[in-house]
Coordinates of C-alpha atoms in Angstrom, one line a residue:
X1026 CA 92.1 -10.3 -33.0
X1027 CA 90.5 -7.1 -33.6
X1028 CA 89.4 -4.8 -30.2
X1029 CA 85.6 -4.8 -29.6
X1030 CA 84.5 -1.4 -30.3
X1031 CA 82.6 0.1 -27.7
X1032 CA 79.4 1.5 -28.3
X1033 CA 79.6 5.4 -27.8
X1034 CA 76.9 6.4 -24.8
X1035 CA 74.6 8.9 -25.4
X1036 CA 74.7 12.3 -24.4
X1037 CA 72.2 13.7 -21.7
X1038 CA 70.1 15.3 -24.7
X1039 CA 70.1 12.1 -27.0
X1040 CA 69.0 9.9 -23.5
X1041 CA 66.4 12.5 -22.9
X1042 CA 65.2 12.3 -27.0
X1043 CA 65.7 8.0 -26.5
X1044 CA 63.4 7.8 -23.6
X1045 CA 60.7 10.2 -24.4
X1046 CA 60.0 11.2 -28.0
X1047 CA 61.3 7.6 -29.0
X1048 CA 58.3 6.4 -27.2
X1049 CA 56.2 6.7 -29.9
X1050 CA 55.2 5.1 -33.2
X1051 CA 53.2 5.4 -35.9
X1052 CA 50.1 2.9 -35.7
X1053 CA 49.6 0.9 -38.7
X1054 CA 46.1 -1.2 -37.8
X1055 CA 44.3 1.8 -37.1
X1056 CA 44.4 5.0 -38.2
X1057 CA 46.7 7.2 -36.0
X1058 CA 42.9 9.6 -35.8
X1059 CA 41.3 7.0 -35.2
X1060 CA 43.7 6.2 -31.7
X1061 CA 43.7 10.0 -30.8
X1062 CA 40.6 11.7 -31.8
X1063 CA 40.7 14.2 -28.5
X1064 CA 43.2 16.6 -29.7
X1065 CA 41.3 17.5 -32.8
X1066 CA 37.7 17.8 -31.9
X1067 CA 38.2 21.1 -29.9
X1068 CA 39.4 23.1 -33.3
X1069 CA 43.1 23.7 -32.1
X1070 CA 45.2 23.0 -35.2
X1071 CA 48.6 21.5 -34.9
X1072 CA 51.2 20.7 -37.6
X1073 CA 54.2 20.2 -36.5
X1074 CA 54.3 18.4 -32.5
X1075 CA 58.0 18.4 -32.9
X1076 CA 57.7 21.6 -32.4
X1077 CA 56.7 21.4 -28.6
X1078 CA 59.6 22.4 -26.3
X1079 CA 59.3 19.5 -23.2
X1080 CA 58.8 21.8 -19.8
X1081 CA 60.2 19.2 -17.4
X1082 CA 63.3 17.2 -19.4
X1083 CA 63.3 14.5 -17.5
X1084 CA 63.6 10.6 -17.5
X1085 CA 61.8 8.6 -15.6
X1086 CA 64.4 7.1 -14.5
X1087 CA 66.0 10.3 -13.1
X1088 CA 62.4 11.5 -11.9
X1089 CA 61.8 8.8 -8.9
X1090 CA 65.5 9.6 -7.9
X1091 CA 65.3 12.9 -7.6
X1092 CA 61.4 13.0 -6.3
X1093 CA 62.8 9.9 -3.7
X1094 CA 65.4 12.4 -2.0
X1095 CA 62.5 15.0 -1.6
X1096 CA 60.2 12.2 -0.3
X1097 CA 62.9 11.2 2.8
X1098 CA 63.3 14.9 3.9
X1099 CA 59.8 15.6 4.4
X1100 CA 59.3 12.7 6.3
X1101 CA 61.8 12.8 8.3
X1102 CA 60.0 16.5 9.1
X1103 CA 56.2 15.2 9.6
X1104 CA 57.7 12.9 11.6
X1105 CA 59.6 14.9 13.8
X1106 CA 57.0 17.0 14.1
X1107 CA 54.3 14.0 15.2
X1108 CA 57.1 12.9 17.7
X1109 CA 57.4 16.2 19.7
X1110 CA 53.6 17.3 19.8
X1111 CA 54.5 20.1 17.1
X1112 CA 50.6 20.5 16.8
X1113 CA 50.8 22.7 20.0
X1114 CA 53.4 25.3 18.8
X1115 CA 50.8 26.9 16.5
X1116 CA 50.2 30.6 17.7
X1117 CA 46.5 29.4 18.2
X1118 CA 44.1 26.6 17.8
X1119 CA 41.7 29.1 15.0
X1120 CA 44.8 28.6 13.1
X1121 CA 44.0 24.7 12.5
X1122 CA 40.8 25.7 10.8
X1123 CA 42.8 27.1 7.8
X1124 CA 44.1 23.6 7.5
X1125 CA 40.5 22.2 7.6
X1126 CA 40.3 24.3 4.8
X1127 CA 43.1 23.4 2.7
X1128 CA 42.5 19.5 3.8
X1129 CA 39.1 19.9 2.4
X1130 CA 38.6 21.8 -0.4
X1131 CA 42.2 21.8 -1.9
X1132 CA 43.9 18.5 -1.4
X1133 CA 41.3 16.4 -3.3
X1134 CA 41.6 18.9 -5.9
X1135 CA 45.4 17.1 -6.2
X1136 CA 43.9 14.0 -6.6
X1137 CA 41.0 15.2 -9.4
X1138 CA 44.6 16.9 -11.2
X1139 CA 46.0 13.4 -11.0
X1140 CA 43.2 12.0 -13.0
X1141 CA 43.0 14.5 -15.4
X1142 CA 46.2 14.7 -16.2
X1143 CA 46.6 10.8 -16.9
X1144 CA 43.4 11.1 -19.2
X1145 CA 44.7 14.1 -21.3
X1146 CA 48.1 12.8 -21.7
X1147 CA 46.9 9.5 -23.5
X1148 CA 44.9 11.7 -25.8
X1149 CA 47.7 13.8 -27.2
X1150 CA 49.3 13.1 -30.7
X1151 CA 52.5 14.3 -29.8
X1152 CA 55.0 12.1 -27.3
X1153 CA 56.7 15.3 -25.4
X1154 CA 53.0 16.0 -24.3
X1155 CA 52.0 12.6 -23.2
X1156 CA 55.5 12.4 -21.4
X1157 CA 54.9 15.8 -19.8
X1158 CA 51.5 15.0 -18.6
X1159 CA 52.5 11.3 -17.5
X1160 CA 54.7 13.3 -15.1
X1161 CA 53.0 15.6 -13.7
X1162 CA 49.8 13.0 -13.3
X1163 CA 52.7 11.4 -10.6
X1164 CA 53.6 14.6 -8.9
X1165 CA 49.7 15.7 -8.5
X1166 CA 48.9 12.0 -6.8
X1167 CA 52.6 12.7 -4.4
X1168 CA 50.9 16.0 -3.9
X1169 CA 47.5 14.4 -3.0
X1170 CA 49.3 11.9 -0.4
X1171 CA 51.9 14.0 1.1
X1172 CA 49.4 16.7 2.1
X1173 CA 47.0 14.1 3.4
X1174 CA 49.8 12.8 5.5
X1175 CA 51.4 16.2 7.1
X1176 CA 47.6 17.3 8.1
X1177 CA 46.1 14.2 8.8
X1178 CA 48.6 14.6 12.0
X1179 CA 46.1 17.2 13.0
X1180 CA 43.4 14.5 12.7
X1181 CA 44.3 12.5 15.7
X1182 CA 43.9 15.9 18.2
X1183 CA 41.2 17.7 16.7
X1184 CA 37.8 17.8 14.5
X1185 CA 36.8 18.7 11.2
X1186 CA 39.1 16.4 9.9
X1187 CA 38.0 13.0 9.8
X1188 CA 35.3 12.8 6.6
X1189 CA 37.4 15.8 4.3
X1190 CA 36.8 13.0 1.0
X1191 CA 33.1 12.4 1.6
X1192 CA 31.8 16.1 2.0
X1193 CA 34.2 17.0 -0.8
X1194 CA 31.3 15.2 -2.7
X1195 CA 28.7 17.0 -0.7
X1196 CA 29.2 20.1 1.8
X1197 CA 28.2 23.6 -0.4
X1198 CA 31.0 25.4 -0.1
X1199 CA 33.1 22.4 -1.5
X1200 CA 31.4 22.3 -4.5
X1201 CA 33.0 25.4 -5.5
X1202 CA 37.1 23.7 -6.1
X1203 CA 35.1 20.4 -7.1
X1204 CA 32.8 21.8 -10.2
X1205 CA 36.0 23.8 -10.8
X1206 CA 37.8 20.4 -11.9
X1207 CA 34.9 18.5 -13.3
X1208 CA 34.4 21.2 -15.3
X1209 CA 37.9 21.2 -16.7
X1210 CA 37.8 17.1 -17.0
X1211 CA 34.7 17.3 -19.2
X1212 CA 36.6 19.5 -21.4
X1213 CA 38.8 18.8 -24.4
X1214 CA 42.9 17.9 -23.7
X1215 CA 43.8 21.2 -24.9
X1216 CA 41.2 23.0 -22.9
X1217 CA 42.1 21.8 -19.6
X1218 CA 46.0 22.2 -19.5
X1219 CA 44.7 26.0 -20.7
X1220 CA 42.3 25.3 -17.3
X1221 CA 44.3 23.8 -15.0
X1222 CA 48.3 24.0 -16.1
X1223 CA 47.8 27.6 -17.7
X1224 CA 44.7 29.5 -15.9
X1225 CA 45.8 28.0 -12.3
X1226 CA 49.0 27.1 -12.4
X1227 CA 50.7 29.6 -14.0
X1228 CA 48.5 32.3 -13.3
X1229 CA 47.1 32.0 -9.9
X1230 CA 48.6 29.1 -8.0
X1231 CA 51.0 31.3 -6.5
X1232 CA 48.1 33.1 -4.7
X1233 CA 47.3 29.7 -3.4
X1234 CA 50.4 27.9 -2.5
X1235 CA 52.9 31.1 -1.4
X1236 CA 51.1 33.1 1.2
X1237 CA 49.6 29.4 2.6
X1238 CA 53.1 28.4 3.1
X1239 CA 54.0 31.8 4.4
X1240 CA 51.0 32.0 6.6
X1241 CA 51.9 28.2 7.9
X1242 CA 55.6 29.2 8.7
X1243 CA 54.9 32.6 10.4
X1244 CA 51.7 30.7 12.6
X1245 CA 54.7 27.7 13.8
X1246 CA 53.1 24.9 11.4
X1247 CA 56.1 23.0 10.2
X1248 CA 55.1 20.5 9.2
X1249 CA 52.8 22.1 6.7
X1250 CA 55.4 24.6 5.6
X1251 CA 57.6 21.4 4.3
X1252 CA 55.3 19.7 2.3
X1253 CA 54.7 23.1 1.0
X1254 CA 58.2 23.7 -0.4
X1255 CA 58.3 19.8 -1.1
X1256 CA 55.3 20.5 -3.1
X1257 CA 56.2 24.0 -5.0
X1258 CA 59.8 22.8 -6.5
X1259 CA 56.8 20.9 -8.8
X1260 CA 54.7 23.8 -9.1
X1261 CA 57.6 25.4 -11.6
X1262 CA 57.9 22.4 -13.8
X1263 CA 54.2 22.7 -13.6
X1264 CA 53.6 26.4 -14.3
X1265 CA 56.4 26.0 -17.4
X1266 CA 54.1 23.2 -18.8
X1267 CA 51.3 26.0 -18.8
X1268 CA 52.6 28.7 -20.7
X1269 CA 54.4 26.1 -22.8
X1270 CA 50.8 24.6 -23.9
X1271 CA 49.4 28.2 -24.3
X1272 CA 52.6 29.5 -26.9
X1273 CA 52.5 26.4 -29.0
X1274 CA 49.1 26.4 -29.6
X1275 CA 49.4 29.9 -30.1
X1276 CA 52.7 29.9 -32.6
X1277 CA 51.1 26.3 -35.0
X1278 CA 48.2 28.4 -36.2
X1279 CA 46.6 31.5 -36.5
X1280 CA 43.0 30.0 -35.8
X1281 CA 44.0 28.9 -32.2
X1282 CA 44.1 32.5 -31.2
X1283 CA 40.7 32.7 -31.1
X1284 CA 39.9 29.5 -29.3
X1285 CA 42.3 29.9 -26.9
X1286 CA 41.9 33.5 -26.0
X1287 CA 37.7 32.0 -24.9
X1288 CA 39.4 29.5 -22.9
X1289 CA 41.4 31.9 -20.7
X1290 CA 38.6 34.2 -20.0
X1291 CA 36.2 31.7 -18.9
X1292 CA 39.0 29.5 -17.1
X1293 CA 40.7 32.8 -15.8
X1294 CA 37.2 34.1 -13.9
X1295 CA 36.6 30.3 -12.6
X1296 CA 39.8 30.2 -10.8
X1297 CA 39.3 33.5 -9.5
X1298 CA 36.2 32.9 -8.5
X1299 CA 38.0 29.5 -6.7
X1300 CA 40.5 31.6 -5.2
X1301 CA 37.9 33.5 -3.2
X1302 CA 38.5 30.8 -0.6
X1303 CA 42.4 31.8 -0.4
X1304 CA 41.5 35.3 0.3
X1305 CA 39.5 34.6 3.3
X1306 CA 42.0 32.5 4.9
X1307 CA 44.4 34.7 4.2
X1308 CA 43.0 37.8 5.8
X1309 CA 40.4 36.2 8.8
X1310 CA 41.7 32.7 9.8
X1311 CA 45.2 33.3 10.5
X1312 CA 46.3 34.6 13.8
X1313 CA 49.2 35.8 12.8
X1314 CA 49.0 37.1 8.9
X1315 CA 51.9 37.8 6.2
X1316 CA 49.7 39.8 4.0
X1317 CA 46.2 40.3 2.7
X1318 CA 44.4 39.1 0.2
X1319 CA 44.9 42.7 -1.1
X1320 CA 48.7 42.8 -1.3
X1321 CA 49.1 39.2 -2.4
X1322 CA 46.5 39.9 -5.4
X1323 CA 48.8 42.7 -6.1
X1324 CA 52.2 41.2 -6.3
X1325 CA 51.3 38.0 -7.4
X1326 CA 48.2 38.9 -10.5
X1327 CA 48.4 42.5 -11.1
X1328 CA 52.4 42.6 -11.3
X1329 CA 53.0 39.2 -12.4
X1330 CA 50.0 37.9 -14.5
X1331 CA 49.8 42.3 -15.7
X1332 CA 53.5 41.4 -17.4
X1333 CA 52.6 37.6 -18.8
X1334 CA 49.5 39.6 -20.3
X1335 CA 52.1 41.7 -22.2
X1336 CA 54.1 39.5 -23.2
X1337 CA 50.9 37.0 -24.9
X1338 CA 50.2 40.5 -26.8
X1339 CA 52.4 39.3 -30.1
X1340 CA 50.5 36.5 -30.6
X1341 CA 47.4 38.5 -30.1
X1342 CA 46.0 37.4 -26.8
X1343 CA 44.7 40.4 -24.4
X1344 CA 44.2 40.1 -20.8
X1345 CA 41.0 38.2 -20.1
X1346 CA 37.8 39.6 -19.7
X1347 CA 36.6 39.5 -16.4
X1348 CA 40.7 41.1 -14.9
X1349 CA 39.7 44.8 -14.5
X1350 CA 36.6 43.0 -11.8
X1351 CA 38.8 40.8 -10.9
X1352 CA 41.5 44.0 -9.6
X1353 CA 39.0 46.1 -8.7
X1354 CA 37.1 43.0 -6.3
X1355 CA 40.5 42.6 -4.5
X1356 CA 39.2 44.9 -1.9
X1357 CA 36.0 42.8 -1.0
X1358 CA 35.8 39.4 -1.5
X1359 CA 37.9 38.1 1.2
X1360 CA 35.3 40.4 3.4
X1361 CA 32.4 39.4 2.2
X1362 CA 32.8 35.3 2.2
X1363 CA 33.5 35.6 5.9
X1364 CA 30.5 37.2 6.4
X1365 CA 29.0 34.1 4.5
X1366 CA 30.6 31.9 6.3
X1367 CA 29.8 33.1 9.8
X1368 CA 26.5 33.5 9.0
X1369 CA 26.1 29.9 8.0
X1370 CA 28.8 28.4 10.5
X1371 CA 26.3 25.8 11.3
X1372 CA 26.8 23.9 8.3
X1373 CA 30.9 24.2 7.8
X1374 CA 32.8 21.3 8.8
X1375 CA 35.3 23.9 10.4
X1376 CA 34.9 27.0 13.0
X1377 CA 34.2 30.6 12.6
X1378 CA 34.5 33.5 14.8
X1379 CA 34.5 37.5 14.6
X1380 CA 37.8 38.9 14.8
X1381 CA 39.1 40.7 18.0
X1382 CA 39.4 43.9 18.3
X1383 CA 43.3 44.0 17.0
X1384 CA 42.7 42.3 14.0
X1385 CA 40.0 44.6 13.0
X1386 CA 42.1 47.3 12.9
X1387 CA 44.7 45.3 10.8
X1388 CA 42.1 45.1 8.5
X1389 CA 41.0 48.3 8.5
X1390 CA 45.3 49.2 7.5
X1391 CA 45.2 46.7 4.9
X1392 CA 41.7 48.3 3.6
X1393 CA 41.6 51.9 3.9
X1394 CA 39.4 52.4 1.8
X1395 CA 36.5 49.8 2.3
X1396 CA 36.9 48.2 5.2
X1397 CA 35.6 50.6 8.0
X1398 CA 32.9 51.9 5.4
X1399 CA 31.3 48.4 4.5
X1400 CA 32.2 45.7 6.6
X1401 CA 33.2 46.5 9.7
X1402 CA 29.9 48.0 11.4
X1403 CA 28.7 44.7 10.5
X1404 CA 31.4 42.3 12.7
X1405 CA 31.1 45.0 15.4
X1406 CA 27.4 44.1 15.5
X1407 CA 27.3 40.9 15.2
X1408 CA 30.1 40.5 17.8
X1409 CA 28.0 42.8 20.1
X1410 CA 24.7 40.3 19.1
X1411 CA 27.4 37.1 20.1
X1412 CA 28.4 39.0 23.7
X1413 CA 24.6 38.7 24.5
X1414 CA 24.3 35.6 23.8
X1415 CA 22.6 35.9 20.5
X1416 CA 25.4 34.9 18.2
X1417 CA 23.9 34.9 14.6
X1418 CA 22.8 31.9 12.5
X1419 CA 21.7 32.4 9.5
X1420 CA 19.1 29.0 9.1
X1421 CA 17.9 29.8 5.3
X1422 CA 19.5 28.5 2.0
X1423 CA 21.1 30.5 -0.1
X1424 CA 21.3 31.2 -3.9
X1425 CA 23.9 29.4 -5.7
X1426 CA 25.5 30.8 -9.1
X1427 CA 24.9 27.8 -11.7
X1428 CA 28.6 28.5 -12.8
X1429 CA 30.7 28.6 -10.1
X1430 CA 28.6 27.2 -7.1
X1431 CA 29.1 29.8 -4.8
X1432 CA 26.1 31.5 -3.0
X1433 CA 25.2 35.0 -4.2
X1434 CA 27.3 37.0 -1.9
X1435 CA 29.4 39.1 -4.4
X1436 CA 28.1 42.7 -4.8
X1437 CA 28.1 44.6 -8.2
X1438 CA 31.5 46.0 -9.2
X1439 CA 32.0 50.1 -8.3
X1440 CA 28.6 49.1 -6.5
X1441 CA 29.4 47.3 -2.8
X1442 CA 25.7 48.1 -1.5
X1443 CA 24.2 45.9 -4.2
X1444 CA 24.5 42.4 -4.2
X1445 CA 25.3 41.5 -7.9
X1446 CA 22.7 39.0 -9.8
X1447 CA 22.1 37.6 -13.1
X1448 CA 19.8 35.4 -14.8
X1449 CA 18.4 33.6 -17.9
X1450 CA 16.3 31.4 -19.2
X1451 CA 17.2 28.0 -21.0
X1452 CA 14.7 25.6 -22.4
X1453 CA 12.1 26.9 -20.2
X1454 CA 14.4 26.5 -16.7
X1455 CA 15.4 29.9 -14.7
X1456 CA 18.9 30.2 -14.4
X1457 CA 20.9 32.3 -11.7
X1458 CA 24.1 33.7 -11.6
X1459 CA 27.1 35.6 -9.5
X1460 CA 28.5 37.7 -12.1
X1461 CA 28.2 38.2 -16.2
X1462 CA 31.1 36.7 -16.3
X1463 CA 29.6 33.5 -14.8
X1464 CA 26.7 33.8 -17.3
X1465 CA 28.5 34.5 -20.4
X1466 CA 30.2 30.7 -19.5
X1467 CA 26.6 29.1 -18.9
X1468 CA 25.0 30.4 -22.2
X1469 CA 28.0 29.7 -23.9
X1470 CA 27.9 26.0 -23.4
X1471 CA 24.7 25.5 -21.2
X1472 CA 24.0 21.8 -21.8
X1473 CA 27.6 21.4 -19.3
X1474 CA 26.2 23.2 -16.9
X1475 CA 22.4 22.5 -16.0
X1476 CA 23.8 19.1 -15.2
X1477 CA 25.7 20.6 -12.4
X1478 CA 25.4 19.4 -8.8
X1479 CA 24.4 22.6 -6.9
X1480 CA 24.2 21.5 -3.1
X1481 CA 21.1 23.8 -1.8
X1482 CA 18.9 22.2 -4.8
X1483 CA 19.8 18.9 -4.2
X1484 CA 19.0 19.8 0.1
X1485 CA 15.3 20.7 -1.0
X1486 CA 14.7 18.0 -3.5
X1487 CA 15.7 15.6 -0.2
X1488 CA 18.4 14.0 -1.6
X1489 CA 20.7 14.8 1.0
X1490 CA 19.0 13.0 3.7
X1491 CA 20.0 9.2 5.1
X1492 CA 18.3 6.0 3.4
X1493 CA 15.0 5.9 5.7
X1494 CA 14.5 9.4 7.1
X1495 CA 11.0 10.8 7.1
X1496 CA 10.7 14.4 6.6
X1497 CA 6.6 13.9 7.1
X1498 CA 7.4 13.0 10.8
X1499 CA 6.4 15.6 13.5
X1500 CA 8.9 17.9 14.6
X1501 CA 10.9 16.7 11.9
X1502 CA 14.3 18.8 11.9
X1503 CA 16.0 19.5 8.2
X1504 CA 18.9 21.0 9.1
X1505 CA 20.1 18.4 11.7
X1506 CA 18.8 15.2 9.2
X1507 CA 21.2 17.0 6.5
X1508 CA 24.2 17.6 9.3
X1509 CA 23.2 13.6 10.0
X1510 CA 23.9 12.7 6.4
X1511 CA 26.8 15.0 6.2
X1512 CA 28.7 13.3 9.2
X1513 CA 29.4 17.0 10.8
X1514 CA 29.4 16.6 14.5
X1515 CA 27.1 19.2 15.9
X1516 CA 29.0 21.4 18.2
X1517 CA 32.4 19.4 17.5
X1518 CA 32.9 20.4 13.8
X1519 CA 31.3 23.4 13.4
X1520 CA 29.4 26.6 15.3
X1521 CA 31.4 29.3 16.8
X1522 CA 35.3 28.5 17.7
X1523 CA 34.8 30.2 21.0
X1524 CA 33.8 27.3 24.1
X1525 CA 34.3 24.8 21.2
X1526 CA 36.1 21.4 22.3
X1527 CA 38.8 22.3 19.9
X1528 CA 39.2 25.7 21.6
X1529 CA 38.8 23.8 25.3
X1530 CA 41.8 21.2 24.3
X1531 CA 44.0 23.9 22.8
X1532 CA 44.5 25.4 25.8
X1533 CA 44.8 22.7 28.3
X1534 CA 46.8 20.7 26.6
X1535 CA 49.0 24.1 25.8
X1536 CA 49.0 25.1 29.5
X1537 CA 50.1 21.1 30.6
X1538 CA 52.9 21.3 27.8
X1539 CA 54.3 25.2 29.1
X1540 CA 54.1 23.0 32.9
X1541 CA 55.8 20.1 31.8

């Protein structure tokens, strides 16, 4: 009796080829346009998608093993740190307000990267890019979930943390990371991995996710820090999907160059501008800081994203436009959005406060140049206003940029005693914006943007009011019947840190714990 011959098992790379590019078929019913008509409409020109080298190389199968062992260590650390009260081993309770923060404006931005990512990767031709978007659609909803869980500890001790999806749809200053993303999910599949995977994550998302980590682990947040490392060991695979989108786009045809090199100027200014957020954390709400906004923008963008720039040169792709305003703002922004945001503390759903008198002068280290000249008089003053009892609100609306939502605080490159303004006009409607880069996006595709959702008009036009309030009614209150609608808890959520209830429970429950 002949031996039955066993079947010879496949290598790792033959598996890998088995279980993702032998996914897919050519359709015979319909034409294979016909089922992906996405990846063509932009103008990107591919003709050969076996030429796309797969960023993450792995199988599913291996993927929930090795995300599952990643899973049961940072749980075993949220927990621990639930179990022994770790919420009162942060250096100070202001601290918990950069987590508002991040729980508000960032982690539904997770959840928006989810969804995109599962729409773009059923649009591609190619099986390596559905594959590759498949998985990082998973990682972005782990993301999403884990995040929620290691803050949402914070939840059950203090505010501004209770609502963080419903005024994600709502509050002004979350409008800026949300138009960010339904920007990029109105756009074409190749245009939003060169938004999200290529502009953000390769270029910038280490100005987001490293000094937040950093900033968690040197201010005793634990629990924050593991989710963070939990979270980055996907941010490679992520970042490598990026710049592997951008060069093979680049490398199938000479008329992508053009195309693509529009898409990373407009989607390299809208993260910056997104990043603004970042840089104020980074330098005002955390007691004890790693770095400014200064030095991280130099490490991680002018070092970093200065040598990717050079590299993209061969296949003729120059830095993008707005990165010489982008250097030279590193010495403001963070400055001038605290100033924003103090100023209009009465409608954040987190606290705000003037720094004391030591971290002024850290600030005035970090910013030689700038700091004591332009924005220090100001936080003396107002702190000095505050002492008598006259701490400043600031009960207006502001100006919003159509392009990037945020209110017109920025002032005019080489020129930080003007506030920087543009405008146009557009089928008869006045348009307003932050920057030229900002308006150079609007006129280039303005019927996207006068759709756009901008907070302050939609507070005048009274849509941000309950079902059944009466603005007519005497002694009728705006600003409280918008706070209503918001569900900000006057007093608990936002205003001044100092006297708050957060401030209050920090420290008795910090003085009971040192007794204990």
């Amino acid at each position: 009796m002949d031996a039955k011959v066993q079947k010879k098992k496949l290598g790792l790379k033959e598996r890998y080829a088995a279980m993702t590019r032998g996914l897919g078929w050519e359709t015979t019913y319909q034409p294979m346009d016909k089922v992906f008509p996405f990846d063509q409409y932009e103008g990107i020109k591919i003709h050969d998608w076996d030429k796309w080298e797969d960023p993450f190389r792995l199988t599913m199968d291996a993927y929930w093993k090795y995300q599952g062992e990643k899973e049961k260590k940072l749980y075993a650390v949220i927990d621990a740190f639930a179990q022994n009260n770790g919420h009162l081993g942060v250096t100070d309770a202001r601290y918990i307000n950069s987590l508002k923060l991040f729980l508000q404006g960032v982690t539904p931005l997770e959840y928006s990267a989810h969804r995109g990512f599962a729409h773009v990767g059923r649009h591609f031709t190619g099986e390596g890019a559905r594959v590759a978007c498949q998985m990082q659609s998973i990682d972005e909803l782990r993301h999403y979930q884990t995040e929620t869980h290691a803050i949402g500890n914070y939840n059950k001790y203090y505010n501004g943390l209770h609502d963080a999806n419903y005024w994600f749809d709502r509050i002004w200053y979350l409008s800026v990371p949300k138009s960010f993303f339904e920007d990029a999910l109105t756009s074409g599949p190749f245009e939003y991995l060169t938004a999200v995977s290529f502009s953000f994550e390769y270029v910038l998302t280490n100005l987001l996710f490293v000094p937040f980590m950093s900033g968690s682990a040197y201010n005793g947040d634990m629990s924050t820090v593991t989710f963070g490392f939990s979270a980055q060991s996907d941010e490679s695979r992520h970042m490598t999907l990026g710049i592997e989108c951008i060069k093979f786009m680049l490398e199938q045809d000479p008329g992508n160059v053009a195309i693509v090199q529009k898409w990373i100027d407009k989607w390299f200014w809208r993260g910056y501008r997104l990043l603004t957020l970042v840089g104020m954390m980074m330098d005002y709400m955390l007691p004890k800081r790693v770095m400014s906004w200064r030095e991280a923008w130099e490490m991680y963008a002018e070092q970093n994203g200065g040598a990717l720039f050079k590299d993209l040169a061969r296949y003729g792709i120059r830095e993008p436009k707005g990165w010489k305003d982008a250097c030279e703002g590193k010495d403001h922004i963070s400055h001038q959005a605290w100033a924003t945001f103090y100023q209009y503390g009465a409608a954040t759903a987190f606290h705000t406060w003037i720094p004391e008198q030591e971290e002024l002068d850290w600030l005035s280290s970090k910013y030689p140049e700038t700091f004591d000249q332009n924005y220090r008089p100001r936080l003396e003053y107002w702190a000095k206003q505050a002492e008598e009892g006259k701490r400043f609100y600031n009960t207006t609306l502001p100006m919003l940029c159509n392009t990037c939502q945020i209110p017109l605080l920025f002032t005019e490159p080489g020129k930080h005693n003007t506030l920087g303004h543009r405008q146009c006009e557009h089928e008869g409607e006045t348009y307003h914006f932050c920057s030229s880069h900002c308006q150079e996006i609007f006129e280039d595709e303005p019927e996207k943007y006068v759709q756009s959702w901008l907070p302050v008009h939609q507070i005048y036009q009274g849509n941000c009011f309950d079902p059944g309030t009466d603005p007519s009614q005497p002694g009728f209150d705006p600003l409280k019947a918008v706070l209503e609608h918001y569900r900000i808890a006057v007093g608990r959520d936002n205003l001044d840190f100092a006297g708050s209830e957060d401030h209050k429970n920090f420290e008795a429950w910090r003085g009971q714990a040192k007794r204990n």
